[in-house]
Amino acid sequence: MKSTTVDTTDLCSEIVTRIAERTGADPLEMDPLYDAVDVDAIEAIVGSGEEVSVSFDYHGHTVVVEGDGSVTVTGESEAEMAEAE
């Protein structure tokens, strides 16, 4: 098993920023990420060298973090929600 170091602070900031961009929310006004997921668990998974992922819901979106540190966010953006109305 090969382990690499990934800056989870940057990773967590990236998650919050992506959600804020999709929803139009102020990142400082959003619930803390640690209320949605165990940030220590993300740290253990990311950089583990394993082909694993963790998914969780945050601010109405699904976030998937892969073992290599890549992040995928799914859910409607603010623009998509406005179009649906």
CSV table of N, CA and C in Angstrom, one decimal:
chain,number,residue,atom,x,y,z
A,1,MET,N,0.8,-1.2,0.0
A,1,MET,CA,0.0,0.0,0.0
A,1,MET,C,0.9,1.2,0.0
A,2,LYS,N,0.7,2.1,-1.0
A,2,LYS,CA,1.5,3.3,-1.1
A,2,LYS,C,0.7,4.5,-0.5
A,3,SER,N,1.3,5.2,0.4
A,3,SER,CA,0.6,6.4,1.0
A,3,SER,C,1.2,7.7,0.5
A,4,THR,N,0.4,8.6,0.3
A,4,THR,CA,0.9,10.0,-0.1
A,4,THR,C,0.3,11.0,0.8
A,5,THR,N,0.9,12.1,0.9
A,5,THR,CA,0.4,13.2,1.8
A,5,THR,C,-0.4,14.1,1.0
A,6,VAL,N,-1.7,14.4,1.4
A,6,VAL,CA,-2.5,15.3,0.7
A,6,VAL,C,-3.0,16.3,1.8
A,7,ASP,N,-2.9,17.6,1.4
A,7,ASP,CA,-3.3,18.7,2.3
A,7,ASP,C,-4.8,18.7,2.4
A,8,THR,N,-5.4,18.1,3.5
A,8,THR,CA,-6.8,18.0,3.6
A,8,THR,C,-7.4,19.3,3.9
A,9,THR,N,-6.7,20.3,4.4
A,9,THR,CA,-7.2,21.6,4.6
A,9,THR,C,-7.6,22.2,3.3
A,10,ASP,N,-6.7,22.1,2.3
A,10,ASP,CA,-7.0,22.6,1.0
A,10,ASP,C,-8.2,21.8,0.4
A,11,LEU,N,-8.2,20.5,0.6
A,11,LEU,CA,-9.3,19.6,0.1
A,11,LEU,C,-10.6,20.1,0.7
A,12,CYS,N,-10.7,20.3,2.0
A,12,CYS,CA,-11.9,20.7,2.6
A,12,CYS,C,-12.4,22.1,2.1
A,13,SER,N,-11.4,23.0,1.9
A,13,SER,CA,-11.7,24.3,1.4
A,13,SER,C,-12.3,24.2,0.0
A,14,GLU,N,-11.7,23.3,-0.8
A,14,GLU,CA,-12.2,23.0,-2.2
A,14,GLU,C,-13.6,22.6,-2.2
A,15,ILE,N,-14.0,21.7,-1.3
A,15,ILE,CA,-15.3,21.2,-1.2
A,15,ILE,C,-16.3,22.3,-0.9
A,16,VAL,N,-16.0,23.1,0.2
A,16,VAL,CA,-16.8,24.2,0.6
A,16,VAL,C,-17.0,25.2,-0.6
A,17,THR,N,-15.9,25.5,-1.2
A,17,THR,CA,-15.9,26.5,-2.3
A,17,THR,C,-16.7,26.0,-3.5
A,18,ARG,N,-16.6,24.7,-3.9
A,18,ARG,CA,-17.4,24.2,-5.0
A,18,ARG,C,-18.9,24.3,-4.7
A,19,ILE,N,-19.3,23.9,-3.4
A,19,ILE,CA,-20.7,24.0,-3.0
A,19,ILE,C,-21.2,25.4,-3.1
A,20,ALA,N,-20.4,26.3,-2.5
A,20,ALA,CA,-20.8,27.7,-2.5
A,20,ALA,C,-21.0,28.3,-3.9
A,21,GLU,N,-20.1,27.9,-4.8
A,21,GLU,CA,-20.2,28.3,-6.2
A,21,GLU,C,-21.5,27.8,-6.9
A,22,ARG,N,-21.8,26.5,-6.6
A,22,ARG,CA,-23.0,25.9,-7.2
A,22,ARG,C,-24.3,26.5,-6.6
A,23,THR,N,-24.3,26.9,-5.3
A,23,THR,CA,-25.5,27.3,-4.7
A,23,THR,C,-25.6,28.8,-4.6
A,24,GLY,N,-24.5,29.5,-4.8
A,24,GLY,CA,-24.5,31.0,-4.6
A,24,GLY,C,-24.5,31.4,-3.1
A,25,ALA,N,-24.2,30.4,-2.3
A,25,ALA,CA,-24.1,30.7,-0.8
A,25,ALA,C,-22.7,31.3,-0.5
A,26,ASP,N,-22.7,32.1,0.6
A,26,ASP,CA,-21.5,32.6,1.2
A,26,ASP,C,-20.8,31.5,2.0
A,27,PRO,N,-19.6,31.1,1.6
A,27,PRO,CA,-18.9,30.0,2.3
A,27,PRO,C,-18.8,30.2,3.8
A,28,LEU,N,-18.7,31.4,4.2
A,28,LEU,CA,-18.6,31.7,5.7
A,28,LEU,C,-20.0,31.6,6.4
A,29,GLU,N,-21.1,31.5,5.6
A,29,GLU,CA,-22.4,31.4,6.2
A,29,GLU,C,-22.9,29.9,6.2
A,30,MET,N,-22.2,29.1,5.5
A,30,MET,CA,-22.6,27.7,5.4
A,30,MET,C,-22.2,26.9,6.7
A,31,ASP,N,-23.0,25.8,6.9
A,31,ASP,CA,-22.7,25.0,8.1
A,31,ASP,C,-21.2,24.4,7.9
A,32,PRO,N,-20.5,24.3,9.0
A,32,PRO,CA,-19.2,23.7,8.9
A,32,PRO,C,-19.2,22.3,8.3
A,33,LEU,N,-18.2,22.1,7.5
A,33,LEU,CA,-18.0,20.8,6.8
A,33,LEU,C,-18.0,19.7,7.8
A,34,TYR,N,-17.4,19.9,8.9
A,34,TYR,CA,-17.3,18.8,9.9
A,34,TYR,C,-18.6,18.4,10.5
A,35,ASP,N,-19.7,19.2,10.3
A,35,ASP,CA,-21.0,18.8,10.7
A,35,ASP,C,-21.6,17.8,9.8
A,36,ALA,N,-21.1,17.7,8.5
A,36,ALA,CA,-21.6,16.8,7.5
A,36,ALA,C,-20.8,15.5,7.4
A,37,VAL,N,-19.5,15.6,7.8
A,37,VAL,CA,-18.6,14.4,7.6
A,37,VAL,C,-17.4,14.5,8.6
A,38,ASP,N,-16.9,13.4,8.9
A,38,ASP,CA,-15.7,13.3,9.8
A,38,ASP,C,-14.5,13.6,8.9
A,39,VAL,N,-14.0,14.8,9.1
A,39,VAL,CA,-12.9,15.3,8.3
A,39,VAL,C,-11.7,14.4,8.5
A,40,ASP,N,-11.5,13.9,9.7
A,40,ASP,CA,-10.4,13.0,9.9
A,40,ASP,C,-10.5,11.7,9.1
A,41,ALA,N,-11.8,11.3,8.8
A,41,ALA,CA,-12.0,10.1,7.9
A,41,ALA,C,-11.5,10.4,6.5
A,42,ILE,N,-11.8,11.6,6.0
A,42,ILE,CA,-11.4,12.1,4.7
A,42,ILE,C,-9.9,12.0,4.7
A,43,GLU,N,-9.2,12.5,5.7
A,43,GLU,CA,-7.8,12.5,5.7
A,43,GLU,C,-7.2,11.1,5.7
A,44,ALA,N,-7.9,10.1,6.3
A,44,ALA,CA,-7.4,8.8,6.3
A,44,ALA,C,-7.6,8.1,5.0
A,45,ILE,N,-8.6,8.5,4.2
A,45,ILE,CA,-8.9,7.9,2.9
A,45,ILE,C,-8.0,8.5,1.9
A,46,VAL,N,-8.0,9.9,1.9
A,46,VAL,CA,-7.2,10.6,0.8
A,46,VAL,C,-5.7,10.3,1.0
A,47,GLY,N,-5.1,9.9,0.0
A,47,GLY,CA,-3.7,9.6,0.0
A,47,GLY,C,-3.3,8.3,0.5
A,48,SER,N,-4.3,7.4,0.8
A,48,SER,CA,-4.1,6.1,1.3
A,48,SER,C,-3.5,5.2,0.2
A,49,GLY,N,-3.6,5.5,-1.0
A,49,GLY,CA,-3.1,4.7,-2.1
A,49,GLY,C,-4.0,3.6,-2.4
A,50,GLU,N,-5.1,3.5,-1.8
A,50,GLU,CA,-6.2,2.5,-2.0
A,50,GLU,C,-7.2,3.1,-3.0
A,51,GLU,N,-7.9,2.2,-3.7
A,51,GLU,CA,-8.9,2.7,-4.6
A,51,GLU,C,-10.2,2.7,-3.8
A,52,VAL,N,-10.4,3.7,-3.0
A,52,VAL,CA,-11.5,3.9,-2.2
A,52,VAL,C,-12.1,5.2,-2.4
A,53,SER,N,-13.4,5.4,-1.9
A,53,SER,CA,-14.0,6.7,-1.9
A,53,SER,C,-14.9,6.9,-0.8
A,54,VAL,N,-15.3,8.1,-0.5
A,54,VAL,CA,-16.3,8.4,0.6
A,54,VAL,C,-17.2,9.4,-0.1
A,55,SER,N,-18.5,9.1,0.2
A,55,SER,CA,-19.5,10.1,-0.3
A,55,SER,C,-20.4,10.5,0.9
A,56,PHE,N,-20.8,11.8,0.8
A,56,PHE,CA,-21.7,12.4,1.8
A,56,PHE,C,-22.5,13.5,1.3
A,57,ASP,N,-23.5,13.9,2.0
A,57,ASP,CA,-24.3,15.0,1.6
A,57,ASP,C,-23.9,16.2,2.4
A,58,TYR,N,-23.8,17.3,1.6
A,58,TYR,CA,-23.4,18.6,2.3
A,58,TYR,C,-24.1,19.7,1.5
A,59,HIS,N,-24.9,20.5,2.3
A,59,HIS,CA,-25.5,21.7,1.8
A,59,HIS,C,-26.4,21.3,0.5
A,60,GLY,N,-27.1,20.2,0.6
A,60,GLY,CA,-28.0,19.8,-0.4
A,60,GLY,C,-27.4,19.2,-1.6
A,61,HIS,N,-26.1,18.8,-1.6
A,61,HIS,CA,-25.4,18.2,-2.7
A,61,HIS,C,-24.7,16.9,-2.2
A,62,THR,N,-24.4,16.1,-3.2
A,62,THR,CA,-23.6,14.9,-2.8
A,62,THR,C,-22.2,15.1,-3.2
A,63,VAL,N,-21.3,14.8,-2.3
A,63,VAL,CA,-19.8,15.0,-2.5
A,63,VAL,C,-19.2,13.7,-2.5
A,64,VAL,N,-18.3,13.4,-3.4
A,64,VAL,CA,-17.6,12.1,-3.5
A,64,VAL,C,-16.1,12.5,-3.5
A,65,VAL,N,-15.4,12.0,-2.5
A,65,VAL,CA,-13.9,12.2,-2.4
A,65,VAL,C,-13.2,10.9,-2.7
A,66,GLU,N,-12.4,10.8,-3.6
A,66,GLU,CA,-11.6,9.6,-4.0
A,66,GLU,C,-10.3,9.5,-3.2
A,67,GLY,N,-9.8,8.3,-3.2
A,67,GLY,CA,-8.5,8.1,-2.5
A,67,GLY,C,-7.4,8.9,-3.0
A,68,ASP,N,-7.5,9.4,-4.3
A,68,ASP,CA,-6.4,10.2,-4.9
A,68,ASP,C,-6.6,11.7,-4.6
A,69,GLY,N,-7.7,12.0,-3.9
A,69,GLY,CA,-7.9,13.4,-3.6
A,69,GLY,C,-8.9,14.1,-4.5
A,70,SER,N,-9.3,13.5,-5.6
A,70,SER,CA,-10.2,14.1,-6.5
A,70,SER,C,-11.6,14.2,-5.8
A,71,VAL,N,-12.3,15.3,-6.2
A,71,VAL,CA,-13.6,15.6,-5.6
A,71,VAL,C,-14.6,15.8,-6.7
A,72,THR,N,-15.8,15.1,-6.5
A,72,THR,CA,-16.9,15.3,-7.4
A,72,THR,C,-18.1,15.8,-6.6
A,73,VAL,N,-18.8,16.8,-7.1
A,73,VAL,CA,-20.0,17.4,-6.5
A,73,VAL,C,-21.1,17.3,-7.5
A,74,THR,N,-22.2,16.7,-7.0
A,74,THR,CA,-23.4,16.6,-7.8
A,74,THR,C,-24.6,17.2,-7.1
A,75,GLY,N,-25.5,17.7,-7.9
A,75,GLY,CA,-26.7,18.3,-7.3
A,75,GLY,C,-26.9,19.6,-8.2
A,76,GLU,N,-28.1,20.1,-8.1
A,76,GLU,CA,-28.4,21.2,-9.0
A,76,GLU,C,-27.7,22.5,-8.5
A,77,SER,N,-27.3,23.3,-9.5
A,77,SER,CA,-26.7,24.5,-9.2
A,77,SER,C,-27.8,25.6,-9.0
A,78,GLU,N,-27.5,26.7,-8.5
A,78,GLU,CA,-28.4,27.8,-8.3
A,78,GLU,C,-29.2,28.1,-9.6
A,79,ALA,N,-28.4,28.2,-10.7
A,79,ALA,CA,-29.0,28.5,-12.0
A,79,ALA,C,-30.0,27.4,-12.5
A,80,GLU,N,-29.6,26.1,-12.2
A,80,GLU,CA,-30.5,25.0,-12.6
A,80,GLU,C,-31.8,25.0,-11.8
A,81,MET,N,-31.7,25.4,-10.5
A,81,MET,CA,-32.8,25.5,-9.7
A,81,MET,C,-33.8,26.6,-10.1
A,82,ALA,N,-33.2,27.7,-10.5
A,82,ALA,CA,-34.0,28.9,-11.0
A,82,ALA,C,-34.7,28.5,-12.3
A,83,GLU,N,-34.1,27.8,-13.2
A,83,GLU,CA,-34.7,27.4,-14.4
A,83,GLU,C,-35.9,26.5,-14.2
A,84,ALA,N,-35.8,25.7,-13.1
A,84,ALA,CA,-36.9,24.7,-12.8
A,84,ALA,C,-38.1,25.3,-12.3
A,85,GLU,N,-38.0,26.5,-11.8
A,85,GLU,CA,-39.2,27.2,-11.2
A,85,GLU,C,-40.1,27.8,-12.2
